[in-house]
mmCIF file of C-alpha atoms in Angstrom:
data_model
loop_
_atom_site.group_PDB
_atom_site.id
_atom_site.type_symbol
_atom_site.label_atom_id
_atom_site.label_comp_id
_atom_site.label_asym_id
_atom_site.label_seq_id
_atom_site.Cartn_x
_atom_site.Cartn_y
_atom_site.Cartn_z
ATOM 1 C CA MET A 21 -7.600 -22.104 11.990
ATOM 2 C CA GLN A 22 -4.067 -21.276 12.998
ATOM 3 C CA ARG A 23 -3.442 -17.859 14.570
ATOM 4 C CA THR A 24 -0.193 -16.459 13.110
ATOM 5 C CA TYR A 25 1.431 -13.138 14.019
ATOM 6 C CA VAL A 26 2.213 -11.382 10.737
ATOM 7 C CA TRP A 27 1.904 -7.595 10.863
ATOM 8 C CA ASP A 28 4.058 -5.811 13.423
ATOM 9 C CA PRO A 29 2.791 -2.600 15.062
ATOM 10 C CA LEU A 30 4.877 -0.328 12.829
ATOM 11 C CA VAL A 31 3.556 -1.898 9.618
ATOM 12 C CA ARG A 32 -0.016 -1.527 10.894
ATOM 13 C CA LEU A 33 0.557 2.065 12.043
ATOM 14 C CA PHE A 34 2.120 2.892 8.673
ATOM 15 C CA HIS A 35 -0.762 1.298 6.781
ATOM 16 C CA TRP A 36 -3.511 3.179 8.596
ATOM 17 C CA ALA A 37 -1.591 6.468 8.840
ATOM 18 C CA LEU A 38 -0.900 6.381 5.098
ATOM 19 C CA ALA A 39 -4.555 5.624 4.348
ATOM 20 C CA VAL A 40 -5.790 8.447 6.569
ATOM 21 C CA GLY A 41 -3.167 10.922 5.324
ATOM 22 C CA PHE A 42 -3.734 10.202 1.653
ATOM 23 C CA LEU A 43 -7.517 10.231 1.858
ATOM 24 C CA ALA A 44 -7.620 13.303 4.098
ATOM 25 C CA ASP A 45 -5.312 15.230 1.773
ATOM 26 C CA ILE A 46 -7.469 14.369 -1.221
ATOM 27 C CA PHE A 47 -10.973 14.695 0.169
ATOM 28 C CA ILE A 48 -10.898 16.828 3.312
ATOM 29 C CA ILE A 49 -8.092 19.385 3.404
ATOM 30 C CA GLU A 50 -7.516 20.108 -0.282
ATOM 31 C CA GLY A 51 -8.653 23.727 0.189
ATOM 32 C CA ASP A 52 -6.153 24.513 2.973
ATOM 33 C CA ALA A 53 -2.840 24.738 1.105
ATOM 34 C CA ARG A 54 -0.608 24.829 4.202
ATOM 35 C CA LEU A 55 -2.280 21.842 5.858
ATOM 36 C CA HIS A 56 -2.405 20.037 2.518
ATOM 37 C CA ASP A 57 1.351 20.503 2.089
ATOM 38 C CA LEU A 58 2.044 19.447 5.690
ATOM 39 C CA VAL A 59 0.057 16.244 5.343
ATOM 40 C CA GLY A 60 1.804 15.607 2.011
ATOM 41 C CA TYR A 61 5.195 15.866 3.741
ATOM 42 C CA ILE A 62 3.982 13.510 6.482
ATOM 43 C CA VAL A 63 2.868 11.016 3.850
ATOM 44 C CA MET A 64 6.249 11.342 2.134
ATOM 45 C CA GLY A 65 7.942 10.670 5.477
ATOM 46 C CA LEU A 66 5.730 7.646 6.068
ATOM 47 C CA ILE A 67 6.767 6.186 2.728
ATOM 48 C CA GLY A 68 10.427 6.891 3.539
ATOM 49 C CA PHE A 69 9.975 5.055 6.841
ATOM 50 C CA ARG A 70 8.301 2.100 5.091
ATOM 51 C CA VAL A 71 11.132 1.784 2.602
ATOM 52 C CA ILE A 72 13.656 1.634 5.450
ATOM 53 C CA TRP A 73 11.437 -0.788 7.397
ATOM 54 C CA GLY A 74 11.215 -2.900 4.253
ATOM 55 C CA PHE A 75 14.917 -3.660 4.657
ATOM 56 C CA ILE A 76 15.360 -3.811 8.439
ATOM 57 C CA GLY A 77 11.937 -4.692 9.822
ATOM 58 C CA PRO A 78 10.677 -8.130 10.874
ATOM 59 C CA ARG A 79 10.181 -10.985 8.418
ATOM 60 C CA TYR A 80 6.840 -10.093 6.833
ATOM 61 C CA ALA A 81 7.634 -6.362 6.711
ATOM 62 C CA ARG A 82 10.694 -6.988 4.560
ATOM 63 C CA PHE A 83 10.447 -6.522 0.822
ATOM 64 C CA ARG A 84 12.202 -9.846 0.254
ATOM 65 C CA SER A 85 9.194 -11.583 1.822
ATOM 66 C CA PHE A 86 6.961 -10.276 -0.984
ATOM 67 C CA PRO A 87 9.014 -9.932 -4.162
ATOM 68 C CA VAL A 88 7.542 -8.711 -7.417
ATOM 69 C CA SER A 89 6.714 -11.790 -9.454
ATOM 70 C CA LEU A 90 4.494 -11.557 -12.500
ATOM 71 C CA THR A 91 4.653 -15.345 -12.820
ATOM 72 C CA ALA A 92 3.360 -15.811 -9.260
ATOM 73 C CA ALA A 93 0.712 -13.100 -9.804
ATOM 74 C CA PHE A 94 -0.555 -14.837 -12.956
ATOM 75 C CA ALA A 95 -0.537 -18.149 -11.086
ATOM 76 C CA GLN A 96 -2.686 -16.554 -8.368
ATOM 77 C CA LEU A 97 -5.088 -15.204 -11.011
ATOM 78 C CA THR A 98 -5.264 -18.701 -12.525
ATOM 79 C CA ASP A 99 -6.023 -20.157 -9.100
ATOM 80 C CA ILE A 100 -8.807 -17.608 -8.610
ATOM 81 C CA ALA A 101 -10.259 -18.326 -12.067
ATOM 82 C CA ASN A 102 -10.176 -22.079 -11.422
ATOM 83 C CA GLY A 103 -11.651 -21.859 -7.929
ATOM 84 C CA ARG A 104 -8.454 -22.968 -6.188
ATOM 85 C CA THR A 105 -7.594 -21.340 -2.882
ATOM 86 C CA LYS A 106 -4.016 -20.910 -1.732
ATOM 87 C CA HIS A 107 -3.506 -19.272 1.644
ATOM 88 C CA TYR A 108 -0.656 -16.827 2.100
ATOM 89 C CA ILE A 109 0.727 -15.943 5.493
ATOM 90 C CA GLY A 110 2.265 -12.667 4.298
ATOM 91 C CA HIS A 111 1.289 -10.775 1.150
ATOM 92 C CA SER A 112 -0.042 -12.752 -1.795
ATOM 93 C CA PRO A 113 1.677 -12.175 -5.154
ATOM 94 C CA LEU A 114 -1.152 -9.885 -6.312
ATOM 95 C CA GLY A 115 -1.073 -8.130 -2.950
ATOM 96 C CA ALA A 116 2.661 -7.559 -3.356
ATOM 97 C CA LEU A 117 2.122 -5.935 -6.742
ATOM 98 C CA MET A 118 -0.515 -3.654 -5.208
ATOM 99 C CA ILE A 119 1.773 -2.698 -2.324
ATOM 100 C CA TYR A 120 4.550 -1.635 -4.707
ATOM 101 C CA ASN A 121 2.035 0.138 -6.941
ATOM 102 C CA LEU A 122 0.606 2.112 -4.016
ATOM 103 C CA LEU A 123 4.001 2.976 -2.556
ATOM 104 C CA LEU A 124 5.330 4.210 -5.894
ATOM 105 C CA SER A 125 2.210 6.065 -6.994
ATOM 106 C CA ILE A 126 1.639 7.801 -3.662
ATOM 107 C CA PHE A 127 5.356 8.658 -3.493
ATOM 108 C CA GLY A 128 4.962 10.149 -6.983
ATOM 109 C CA VAL A 129 1.999 12.185 -5.727
ATOM 110 C CA THR A 130 4.110 13.575 -2.878
ATOM 111 C CA VAL A 131 7.116 14.351 -5.077
ATOM 112 C CA THR A 132 5.052 16.160 -7.720
ATOM 113 C CA GLY A 133 3.167 17.951 -4.949
ATOM 114 C CA TRP A 134 6.461 19.099 -3.467
ATOM 115 C CA MET A 135 7.649 20.171 -6.938
ATOM 116 C CA LEU A 136 4.620 22.449 -7.193
ATOM 117 C CA THR A 137 5.754 24.291 -4.042
ATOM 118 C CA THR A 138 9.174 25.136 -5.484
ATOM 119 C CA ASP A 139 10.065 28.175 -7.557
ATOM 120 C CA ARG A 140 11.649 25.919 -10.174
ATOM 121 C CA PHE A 141 8.425 24.043 -10.986
ATOM 122 C CA TRP A 142 5.703 26.480 -9.849
ATOM 123 C CA GLY A 143 3.119 26.926 -12.586
ATOM 124 C CA PHE A 144 4.465 24.174 -14.845
ATOM 125 C CA GLU A 145 1.382 22.609 -16.353
ATOM 126 C CA TRP A 146 2.985 19.192 -16.894
ATOM 127 C CA VAL A 147 3.833 18.910 -13.184
ATOM 128 C CA GLU A 148 0.271 19.799 -12.219
ATOM 129 C CA GLU A 149 -1.108 17.304 -14.743
ATOM 130 C CA LEU A 150 1.265 14.578 -13.576
ATOM 131 C CA HIS A 151 0.326 15.311 -9.943
ATOM 132 C CA LEU A 152 -3.382 15.058 -10.762
ATOM 133 C CA GLY A 153 -2.867 11.937 -12.899
ATOM 134 C CA LEU A 154 -0.975 10.229 -10.084
ATOM 135 C CA ILE A 155 -3.697 11.190 -7.592
ATOM 136 C CA ILE A 156 -6.327 9.674 -9.879
ATOM 137 C CA TRP A 157 -4.241 6.508 -10.379
ATOM 138 C CA ALA A 158 -3.514 6.172 -6.659
ATOM 139 C CA GLY A 159 -7.182 6.737 -5.814
ATOM 140 C CA PHE A 160 -8.248 4.126 -8.349
ATOM 141 C CA SER A 161 -5.619 1.750 -6.920
ATOM 142 C CA VAL A 162 -6.961 2.311 -3.382
ATOM 143 C CA VAL A 163 -10.459 1.379 -4.546
ATOM 144 C CA VAL A 164 -9.127 -1.758 -6.281
ATOM 145 C CA HIS A 165 -7.078 -2.582 -3.167
ATOM 146 C CA ILE A 166 -10.122 -2.346 -0.894
ATOM 147 C CA ALA A 167 -12.255 -4.364 -3.301
ATOM 148 C CA ALA A 168 -9.542 -7.033 -3.590
ATOM 149 C CA VAL A 169 -9.174 -7.233 0.196
ATOM 150 C CA ILE A 170 -12.920 -7.783 0.563
ATOM 151 C CA PHE A 171 -12.952 -10.303 -2.289
ATOM 152 C CA GLU A 172 -9.941 -12.250 -1.002
ATOM 153 C CA SER A 173 -11.242 -12.199 2.583
ATOM 154 C CA ARG A 174 -14.476 -13.819 1.443
ATOM 155 C CA ARG A 175 -12.800 -16.165 -1.045
ATOM 156 C CA THR A 176 -10.112 -17.455 1.324
ATOM 157 C CA GLY A 177 -11.999 -17.185 4.616
ATOM 158 C CA ILE A 178 -9.188 -15.041 6.093
ATOM 159 C CA ASN A 179 -10.338 -11.703 7.503
ATOM 160 C CA LEU A 180 -7.601 -9.495 6.045
ATOM 161 C CA PRO A 181 -8.808 -6.186 7.553
ATOM 162 C CA ALA A 182 -8.899 -7.768 11.016
ATOM 163 C CA SER A 183 -5.308 -8.974 10.553
ATOM 164 C CA MET A 184 -4.190 -5.434 9.703
ATOM 165 C CA LEU A 185 -5.813 -4.268 12.935
ATOM 166 C CA SER A 186 -4.622 -7.020 15.280
ATOM 167 C CA GLY A 187 -1.425 -8.155 13.578
ATOM 168 C CA TYR A 188 -2.644 -11.760 13.564
ATOM 169 C CA LYS A 189 -3.882 -13.754 10.593
ATOM 170 C CA MET A 190 -6.166 -16.714 11.064
ATOM 171 C CA VAL A 191 -4.858 -19.190 8.463
ATOM 172 C CA PRO A 192 -6.495 -22.591 7.886
ATOM 173 C CA GLU A 193 -4.689 -25.502 9.556
ATOM 174 C CA GLU A 194 -3.330 -26.874 6.277
ATOM 175 C CA GLY A 195 -0.996 -23.900 6.490
ATOM 176 C CA GLY A 196 -0.138 -21.188 4.162
ATOM 177 C CA SER A 197 2.606 -20.056 1.872
ATOM 178 C CA ASP A 198 4.987 -17.271 2.772
#
């Protein structure tokens, strides 16, 4: 196994802070409106930071290192279905799709949540329904993300959660794809 530094400290801090903030806002502090709003603004700020870091951060933090590619995602699904294992140093194509999905859906949650605090949108049922729908979608996506991380860790032999804690990925010697 080859030890490769992939996730810089700011990507890791963002990842875990976003996870804690989103889950806390949904499951723990929903009843405290002021704290709920504050955590929502923090989550919005985290996403704003990640977008900036996606353009100026180190190699694997940059969006260009994990472009959206439906062709590559379908190829990865085909590899999985056929028992082929390709190792990725950064995000896999399916992982990239999930990252963009989570960033956009959680950003949508924060924007609709903010809209509900304004006089202009207060009490609009469609905003409340959209906010709730995005929360449900983002929550579902988080569950799929966690399941996929566990599945891919077992399938590829690369401990993905450990790499998001340490910053290092242990990739088999035959190398991996960016």
